[in-house]
mmCIF file as Biopython writes it, N, C-alpha, C and O atoms, coordinates in Angstrom:
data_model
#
loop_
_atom_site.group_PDB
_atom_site.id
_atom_site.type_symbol
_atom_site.label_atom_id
_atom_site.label_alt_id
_atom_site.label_comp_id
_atom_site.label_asym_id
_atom_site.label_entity_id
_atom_site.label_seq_id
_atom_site.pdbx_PDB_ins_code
_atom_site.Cartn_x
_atom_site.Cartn_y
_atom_site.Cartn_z
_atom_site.occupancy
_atom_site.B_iso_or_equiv
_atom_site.auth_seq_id
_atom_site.auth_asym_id
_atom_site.pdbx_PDB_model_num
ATOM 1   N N  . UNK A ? 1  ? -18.914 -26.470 -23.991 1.0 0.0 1  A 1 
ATOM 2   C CA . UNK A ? 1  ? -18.695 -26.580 -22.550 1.0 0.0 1  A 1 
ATOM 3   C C  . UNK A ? 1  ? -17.218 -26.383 -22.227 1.0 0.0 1  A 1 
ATOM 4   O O  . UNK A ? 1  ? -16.836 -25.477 -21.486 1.0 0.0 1  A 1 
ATOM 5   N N  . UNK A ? 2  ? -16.330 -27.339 -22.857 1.0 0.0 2  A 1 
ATOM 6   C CA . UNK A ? 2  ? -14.757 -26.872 -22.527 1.0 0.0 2  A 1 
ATOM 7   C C  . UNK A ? 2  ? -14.362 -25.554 -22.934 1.0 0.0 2  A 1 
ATOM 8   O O  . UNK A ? 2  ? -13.333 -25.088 -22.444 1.0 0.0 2  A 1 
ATOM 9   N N  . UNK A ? 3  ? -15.047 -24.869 -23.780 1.0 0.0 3  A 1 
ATOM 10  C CA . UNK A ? 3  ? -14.886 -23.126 -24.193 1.0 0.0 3  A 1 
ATOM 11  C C  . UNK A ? 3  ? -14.661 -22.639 -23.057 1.0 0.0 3  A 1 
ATOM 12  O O  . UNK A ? 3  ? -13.679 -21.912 -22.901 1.0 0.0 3  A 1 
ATOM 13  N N  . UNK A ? 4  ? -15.829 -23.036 -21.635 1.0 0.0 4  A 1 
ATOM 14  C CA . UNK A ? 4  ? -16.173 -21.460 -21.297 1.0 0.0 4  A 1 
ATOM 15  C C  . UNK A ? 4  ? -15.383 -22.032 -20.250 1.0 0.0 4  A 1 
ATOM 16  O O  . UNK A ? 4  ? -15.354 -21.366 -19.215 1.0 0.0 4  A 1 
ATOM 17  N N  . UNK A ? 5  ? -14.513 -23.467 -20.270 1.0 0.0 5  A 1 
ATOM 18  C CA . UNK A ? 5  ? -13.832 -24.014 -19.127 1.0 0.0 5  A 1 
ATOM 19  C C  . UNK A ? 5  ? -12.601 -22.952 -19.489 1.0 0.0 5  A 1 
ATOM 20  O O  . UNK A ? 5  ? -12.252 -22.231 -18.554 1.0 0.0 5  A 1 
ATOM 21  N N  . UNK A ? 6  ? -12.014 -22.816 -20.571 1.0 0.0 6  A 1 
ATOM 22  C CA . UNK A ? 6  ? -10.988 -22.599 -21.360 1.0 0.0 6  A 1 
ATOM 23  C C  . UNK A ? 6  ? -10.876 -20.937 -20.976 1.0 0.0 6  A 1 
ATOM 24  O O  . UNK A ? 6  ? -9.853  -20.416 -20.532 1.0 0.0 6  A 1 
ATOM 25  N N  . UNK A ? 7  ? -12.370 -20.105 -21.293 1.0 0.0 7  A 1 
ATOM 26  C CA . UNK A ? 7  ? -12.339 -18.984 -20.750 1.0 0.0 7  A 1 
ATOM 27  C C  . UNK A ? 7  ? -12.249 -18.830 -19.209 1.0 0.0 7  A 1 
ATOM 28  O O  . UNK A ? 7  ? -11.391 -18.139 -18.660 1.0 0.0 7  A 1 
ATOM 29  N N  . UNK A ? 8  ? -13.167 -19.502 -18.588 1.0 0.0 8  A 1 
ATOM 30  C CA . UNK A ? 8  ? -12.544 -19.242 -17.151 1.0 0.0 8  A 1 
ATOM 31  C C  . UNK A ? 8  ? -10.766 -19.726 -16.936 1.0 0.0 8  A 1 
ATOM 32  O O  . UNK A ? 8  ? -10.255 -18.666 -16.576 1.0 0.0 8  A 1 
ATOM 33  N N  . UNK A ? 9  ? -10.222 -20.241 -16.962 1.0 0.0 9  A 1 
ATOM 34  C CA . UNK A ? 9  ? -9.092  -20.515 -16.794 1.0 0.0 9  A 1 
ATOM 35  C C  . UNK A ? 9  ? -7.843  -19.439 -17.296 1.0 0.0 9  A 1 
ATOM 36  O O  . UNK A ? 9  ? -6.836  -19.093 -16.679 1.0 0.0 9  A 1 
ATOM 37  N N  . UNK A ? 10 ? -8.333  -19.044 -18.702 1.0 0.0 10 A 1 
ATOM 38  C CA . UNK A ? 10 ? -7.583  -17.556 -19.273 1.0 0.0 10 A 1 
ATOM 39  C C  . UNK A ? 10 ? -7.819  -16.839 -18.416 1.0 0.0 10 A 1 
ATOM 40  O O  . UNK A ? 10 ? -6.790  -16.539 -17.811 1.0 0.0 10 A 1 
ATOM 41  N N  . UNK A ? 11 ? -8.939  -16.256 -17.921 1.0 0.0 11 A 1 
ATOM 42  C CA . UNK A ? 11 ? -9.310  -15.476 -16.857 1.0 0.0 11 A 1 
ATOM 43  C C  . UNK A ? 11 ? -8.498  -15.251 -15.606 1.0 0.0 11 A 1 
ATOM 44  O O  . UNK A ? 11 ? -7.968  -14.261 -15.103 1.0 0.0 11 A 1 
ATOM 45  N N  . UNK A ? 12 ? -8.583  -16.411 -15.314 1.0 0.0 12 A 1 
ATOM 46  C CA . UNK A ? 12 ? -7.493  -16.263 -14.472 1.0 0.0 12 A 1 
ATOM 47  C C  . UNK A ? 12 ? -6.490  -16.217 -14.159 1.0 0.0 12 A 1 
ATOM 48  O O  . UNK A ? 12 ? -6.094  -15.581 -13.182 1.0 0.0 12 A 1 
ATOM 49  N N  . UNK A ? 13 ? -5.799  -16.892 -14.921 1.0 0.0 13 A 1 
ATOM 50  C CA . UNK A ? 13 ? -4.448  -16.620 -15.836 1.0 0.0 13 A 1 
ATOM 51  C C  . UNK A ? 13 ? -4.320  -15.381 -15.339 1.0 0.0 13 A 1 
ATOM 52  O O  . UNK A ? 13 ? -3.954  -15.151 -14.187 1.0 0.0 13 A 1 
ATOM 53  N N  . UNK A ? 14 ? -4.618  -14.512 -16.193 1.0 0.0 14 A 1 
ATOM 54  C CA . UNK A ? 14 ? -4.511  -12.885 -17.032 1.0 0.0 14 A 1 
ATOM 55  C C  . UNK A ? 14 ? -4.803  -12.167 -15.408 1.0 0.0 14 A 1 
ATOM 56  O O  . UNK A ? 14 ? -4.104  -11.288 -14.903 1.0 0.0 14 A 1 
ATOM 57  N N  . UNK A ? 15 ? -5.986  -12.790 -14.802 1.0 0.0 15 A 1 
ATOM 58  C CA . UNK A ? 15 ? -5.731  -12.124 -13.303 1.0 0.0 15 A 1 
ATOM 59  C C  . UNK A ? 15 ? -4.691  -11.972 -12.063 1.0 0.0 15 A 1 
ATOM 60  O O  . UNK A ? 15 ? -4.515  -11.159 -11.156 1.0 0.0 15 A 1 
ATOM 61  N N  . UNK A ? 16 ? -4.107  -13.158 -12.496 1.0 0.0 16 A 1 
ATOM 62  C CA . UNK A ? 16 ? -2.712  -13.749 -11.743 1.0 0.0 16 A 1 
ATOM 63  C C  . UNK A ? 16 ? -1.340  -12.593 -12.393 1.0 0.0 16 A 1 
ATOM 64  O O  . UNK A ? 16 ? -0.433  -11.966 -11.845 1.0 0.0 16 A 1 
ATOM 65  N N  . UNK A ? 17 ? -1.833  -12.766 -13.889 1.0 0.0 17 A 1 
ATOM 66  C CA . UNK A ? 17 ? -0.975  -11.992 -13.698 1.0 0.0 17 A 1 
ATOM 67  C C  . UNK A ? 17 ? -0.582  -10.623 -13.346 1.0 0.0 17 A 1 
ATOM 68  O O  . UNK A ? 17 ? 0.542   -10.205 -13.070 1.0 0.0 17 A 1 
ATOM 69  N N  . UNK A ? 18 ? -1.800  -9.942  -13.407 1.0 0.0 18 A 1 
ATOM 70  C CA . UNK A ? 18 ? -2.190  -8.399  -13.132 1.0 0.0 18 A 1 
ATOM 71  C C  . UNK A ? 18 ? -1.857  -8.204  -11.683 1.0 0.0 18 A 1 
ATOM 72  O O  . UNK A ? 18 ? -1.491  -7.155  -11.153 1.0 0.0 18 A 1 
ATOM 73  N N  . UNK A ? 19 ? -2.062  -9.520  -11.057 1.0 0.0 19 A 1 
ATOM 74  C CA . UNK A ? 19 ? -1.412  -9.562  -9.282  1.0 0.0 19 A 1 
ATOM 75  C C  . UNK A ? 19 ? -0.243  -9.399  -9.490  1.0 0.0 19 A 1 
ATOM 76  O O  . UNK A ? 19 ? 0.238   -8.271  -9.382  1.0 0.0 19 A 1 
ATOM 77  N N  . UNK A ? 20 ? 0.466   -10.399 -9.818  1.0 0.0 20 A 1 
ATOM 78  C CA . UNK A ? 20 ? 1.914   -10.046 -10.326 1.0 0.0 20 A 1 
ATOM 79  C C  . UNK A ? 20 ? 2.339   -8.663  -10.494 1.0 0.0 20 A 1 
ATOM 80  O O  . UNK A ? 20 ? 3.191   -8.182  -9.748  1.0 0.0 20 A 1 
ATOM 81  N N  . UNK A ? 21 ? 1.871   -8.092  -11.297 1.0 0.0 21 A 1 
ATOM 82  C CA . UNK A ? 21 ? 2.352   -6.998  -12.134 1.0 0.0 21 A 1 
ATOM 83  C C  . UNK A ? 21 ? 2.577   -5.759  -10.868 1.0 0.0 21 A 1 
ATOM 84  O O  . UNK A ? 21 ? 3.582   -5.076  -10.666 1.0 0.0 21 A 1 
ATOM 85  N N  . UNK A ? 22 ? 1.156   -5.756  -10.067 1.0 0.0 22 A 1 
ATOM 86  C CA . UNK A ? 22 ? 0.941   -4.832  -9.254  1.0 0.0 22 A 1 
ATOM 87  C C  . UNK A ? 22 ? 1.558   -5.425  -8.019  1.0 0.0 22 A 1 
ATOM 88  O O  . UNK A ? 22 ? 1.561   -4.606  -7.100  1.0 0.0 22 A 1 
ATOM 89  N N  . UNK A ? 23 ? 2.078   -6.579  -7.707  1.0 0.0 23 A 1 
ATOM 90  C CA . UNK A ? 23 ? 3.233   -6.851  -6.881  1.0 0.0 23 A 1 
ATOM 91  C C  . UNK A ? 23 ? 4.447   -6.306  -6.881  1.0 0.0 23 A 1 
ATOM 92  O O  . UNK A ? 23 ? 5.070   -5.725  -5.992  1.0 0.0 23 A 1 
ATOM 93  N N  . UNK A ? 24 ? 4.778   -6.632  -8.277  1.0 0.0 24 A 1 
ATOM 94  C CA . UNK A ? 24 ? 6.121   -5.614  -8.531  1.0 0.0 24 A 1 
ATOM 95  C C  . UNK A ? 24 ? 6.164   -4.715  -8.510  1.0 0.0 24 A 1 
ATOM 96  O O  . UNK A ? 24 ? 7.262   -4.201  -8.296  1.0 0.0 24 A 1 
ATOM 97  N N  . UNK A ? 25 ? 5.050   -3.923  -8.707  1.0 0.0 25 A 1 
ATOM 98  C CA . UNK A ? 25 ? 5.370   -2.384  -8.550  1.0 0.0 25 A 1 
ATOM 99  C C  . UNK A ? 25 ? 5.569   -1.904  -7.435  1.0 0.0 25 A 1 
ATOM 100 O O  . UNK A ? 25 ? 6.478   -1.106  -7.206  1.0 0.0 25 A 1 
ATOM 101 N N  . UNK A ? 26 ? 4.498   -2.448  -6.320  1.0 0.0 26 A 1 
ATOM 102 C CA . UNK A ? 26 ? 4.610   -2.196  -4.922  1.0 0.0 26 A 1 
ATOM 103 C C  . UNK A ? 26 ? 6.346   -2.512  -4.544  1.0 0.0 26 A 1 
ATOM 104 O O  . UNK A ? 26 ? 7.221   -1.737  -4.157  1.0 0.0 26 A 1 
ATOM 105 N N  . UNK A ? 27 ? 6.376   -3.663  -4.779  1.0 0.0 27 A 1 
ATOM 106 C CA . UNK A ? 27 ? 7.807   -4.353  -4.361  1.0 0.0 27 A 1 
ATOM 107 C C  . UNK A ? 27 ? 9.029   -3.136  -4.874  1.0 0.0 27 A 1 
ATOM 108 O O  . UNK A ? 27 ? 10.036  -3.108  -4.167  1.0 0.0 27 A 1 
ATOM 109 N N  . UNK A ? 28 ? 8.986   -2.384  -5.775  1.0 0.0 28 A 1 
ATOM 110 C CA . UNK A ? 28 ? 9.873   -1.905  -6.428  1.0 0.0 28 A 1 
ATOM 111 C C  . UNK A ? 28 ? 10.078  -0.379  -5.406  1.0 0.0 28 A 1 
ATOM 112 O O  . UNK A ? 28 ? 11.033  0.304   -5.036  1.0 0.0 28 A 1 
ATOM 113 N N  . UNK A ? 29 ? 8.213   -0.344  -5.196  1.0 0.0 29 A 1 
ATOM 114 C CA . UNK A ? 29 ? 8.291   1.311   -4.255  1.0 0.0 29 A 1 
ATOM 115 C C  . UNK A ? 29 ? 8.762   0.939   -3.056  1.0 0.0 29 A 1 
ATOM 116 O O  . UNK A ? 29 ? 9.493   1.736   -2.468  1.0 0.0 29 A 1 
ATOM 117 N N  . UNK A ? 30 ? 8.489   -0.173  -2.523  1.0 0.0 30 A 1 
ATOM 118 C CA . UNK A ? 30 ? 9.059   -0.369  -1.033  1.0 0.0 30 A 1 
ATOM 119 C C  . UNK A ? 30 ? 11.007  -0.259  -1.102  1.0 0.0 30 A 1 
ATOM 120 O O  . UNK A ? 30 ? 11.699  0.365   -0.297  1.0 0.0 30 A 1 
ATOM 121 N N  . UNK A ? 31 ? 11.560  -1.146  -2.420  1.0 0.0 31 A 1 
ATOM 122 C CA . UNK A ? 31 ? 12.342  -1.031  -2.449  1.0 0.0 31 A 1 
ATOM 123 C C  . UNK A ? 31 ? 12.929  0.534   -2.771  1.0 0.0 31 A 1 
ATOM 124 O O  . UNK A ? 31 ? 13.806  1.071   -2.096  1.0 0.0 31 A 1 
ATOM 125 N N  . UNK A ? 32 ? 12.529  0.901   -3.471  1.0 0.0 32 A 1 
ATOM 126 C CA . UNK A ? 32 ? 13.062  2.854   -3.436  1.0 0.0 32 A 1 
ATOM 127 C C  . UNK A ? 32 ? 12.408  3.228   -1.970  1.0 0.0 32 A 1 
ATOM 128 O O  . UNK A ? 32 ? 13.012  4.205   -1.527  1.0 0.0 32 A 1 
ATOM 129 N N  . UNK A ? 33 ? 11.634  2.893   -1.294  1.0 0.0 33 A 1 
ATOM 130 C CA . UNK A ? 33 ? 11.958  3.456   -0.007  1.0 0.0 33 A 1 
ATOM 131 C C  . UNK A ? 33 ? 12.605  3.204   1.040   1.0 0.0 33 A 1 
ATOM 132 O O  . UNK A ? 33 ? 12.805  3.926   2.016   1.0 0.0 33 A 1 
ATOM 133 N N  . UNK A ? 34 ? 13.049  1.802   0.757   1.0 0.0 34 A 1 
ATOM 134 C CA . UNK A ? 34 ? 14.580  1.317   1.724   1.0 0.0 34 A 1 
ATOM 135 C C  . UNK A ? 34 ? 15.435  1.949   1.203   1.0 0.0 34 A 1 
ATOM 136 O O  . UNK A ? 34 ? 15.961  2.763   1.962   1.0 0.0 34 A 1 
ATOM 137 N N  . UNK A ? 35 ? 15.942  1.917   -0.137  1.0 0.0 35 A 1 
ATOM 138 C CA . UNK A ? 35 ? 16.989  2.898   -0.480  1.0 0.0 35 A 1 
ATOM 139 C C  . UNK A ? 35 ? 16.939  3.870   0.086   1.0 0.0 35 A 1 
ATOM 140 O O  . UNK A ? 35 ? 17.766  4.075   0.974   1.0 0.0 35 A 1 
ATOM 141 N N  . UNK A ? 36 ? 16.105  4.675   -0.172  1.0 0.0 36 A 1 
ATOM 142 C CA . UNK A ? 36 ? 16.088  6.324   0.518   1.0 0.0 36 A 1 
ATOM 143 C C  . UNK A ? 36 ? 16.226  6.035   1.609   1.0 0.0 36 A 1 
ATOM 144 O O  . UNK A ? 36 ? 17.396  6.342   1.839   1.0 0.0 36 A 1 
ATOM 145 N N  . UNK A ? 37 ? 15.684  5.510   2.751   1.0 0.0 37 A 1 
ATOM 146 C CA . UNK A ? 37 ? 16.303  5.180   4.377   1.0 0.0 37 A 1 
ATOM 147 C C  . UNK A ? 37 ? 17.535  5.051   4.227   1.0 0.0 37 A 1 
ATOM 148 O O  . UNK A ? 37 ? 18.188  6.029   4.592   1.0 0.0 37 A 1 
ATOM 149 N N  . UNK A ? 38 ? 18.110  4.181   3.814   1.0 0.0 38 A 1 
ATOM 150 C CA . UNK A ? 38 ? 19.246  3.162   3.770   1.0 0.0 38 A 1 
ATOM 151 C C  . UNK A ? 38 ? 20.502  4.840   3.523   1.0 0.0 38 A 1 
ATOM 152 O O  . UNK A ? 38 ? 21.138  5.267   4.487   1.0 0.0 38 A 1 
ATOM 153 N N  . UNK A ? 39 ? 20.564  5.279   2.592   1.0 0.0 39 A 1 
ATOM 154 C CA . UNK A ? 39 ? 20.817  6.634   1.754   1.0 0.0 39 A 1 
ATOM 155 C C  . UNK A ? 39 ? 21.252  7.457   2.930   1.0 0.0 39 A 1 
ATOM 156 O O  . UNK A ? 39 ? 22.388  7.847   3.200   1.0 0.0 39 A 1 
ATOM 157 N N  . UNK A ? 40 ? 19.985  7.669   3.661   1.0 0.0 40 A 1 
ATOM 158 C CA . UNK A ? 40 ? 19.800  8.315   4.601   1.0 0.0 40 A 1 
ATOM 159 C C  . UNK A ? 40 ? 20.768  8.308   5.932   1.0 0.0 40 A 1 
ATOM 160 O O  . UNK A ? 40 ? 21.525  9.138   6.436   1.0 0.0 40 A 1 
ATOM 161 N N  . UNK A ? 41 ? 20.391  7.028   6.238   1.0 0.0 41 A 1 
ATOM 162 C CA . UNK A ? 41 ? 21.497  6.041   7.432   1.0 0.0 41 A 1 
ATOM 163 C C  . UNK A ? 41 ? 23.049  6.587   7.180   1.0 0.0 41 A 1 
ATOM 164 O O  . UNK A ? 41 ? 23.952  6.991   7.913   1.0 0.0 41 A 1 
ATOM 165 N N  . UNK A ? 42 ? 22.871  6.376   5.710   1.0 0.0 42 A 1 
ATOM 166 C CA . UNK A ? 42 ? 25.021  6.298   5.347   1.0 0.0 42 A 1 
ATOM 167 C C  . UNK A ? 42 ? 25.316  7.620   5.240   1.0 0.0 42 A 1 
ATOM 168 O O  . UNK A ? 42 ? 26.491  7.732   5.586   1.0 0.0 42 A 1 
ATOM 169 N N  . UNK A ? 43 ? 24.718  9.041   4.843   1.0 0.0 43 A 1 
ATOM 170 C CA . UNK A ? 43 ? 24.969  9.875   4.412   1.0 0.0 43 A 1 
ATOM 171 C C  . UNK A ? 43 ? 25.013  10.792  5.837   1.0 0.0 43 A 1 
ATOM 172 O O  . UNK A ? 43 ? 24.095  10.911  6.649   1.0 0.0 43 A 1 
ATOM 173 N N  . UNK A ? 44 ? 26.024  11.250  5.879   1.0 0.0 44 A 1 
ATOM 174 C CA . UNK A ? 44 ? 26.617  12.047  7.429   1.0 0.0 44 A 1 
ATOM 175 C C  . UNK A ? 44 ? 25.587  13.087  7.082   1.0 0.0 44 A 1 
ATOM 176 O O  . UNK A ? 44 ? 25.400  13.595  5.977   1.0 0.0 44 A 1 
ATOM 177 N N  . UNK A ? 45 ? 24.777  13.383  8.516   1.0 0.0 45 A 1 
ATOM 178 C CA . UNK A ? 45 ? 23.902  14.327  8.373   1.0 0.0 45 A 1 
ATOM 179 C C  . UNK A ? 45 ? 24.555  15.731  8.966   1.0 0.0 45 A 1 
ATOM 180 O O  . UNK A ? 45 ? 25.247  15.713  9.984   1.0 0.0 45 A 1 
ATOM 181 N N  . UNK A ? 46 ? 24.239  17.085  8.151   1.0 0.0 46 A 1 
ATOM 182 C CA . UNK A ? 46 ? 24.422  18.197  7.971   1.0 0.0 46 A 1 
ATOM 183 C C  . UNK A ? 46 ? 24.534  19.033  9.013   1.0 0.0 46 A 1 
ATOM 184 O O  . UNK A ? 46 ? 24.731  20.234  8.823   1.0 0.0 46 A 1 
#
């Protein structure tokens, strides 16, 4: 009985962290796309 307590709980774990993971990535593209705005803003246009 505490096994499959033990497996659900890894489970979720390991799901939390896969949120995580795919948080950061998002977080990382939003951040390269403020840069590129940001880039954009400072760089005297042509």
């Amino acid at each position: 009985m505490r096994d499959i307590e033990n497996i659900e709980r890894y489970r979720k774990k390991s799901r939390d962290i896969e949120n995580i993971e795919r948080y950061r990535k998002k977080s990382r593209h939003i951040e390269n796309q403020l840069f590129l705005a940001y880039g954009f803003m400072i760089s005297p246009v042509p």
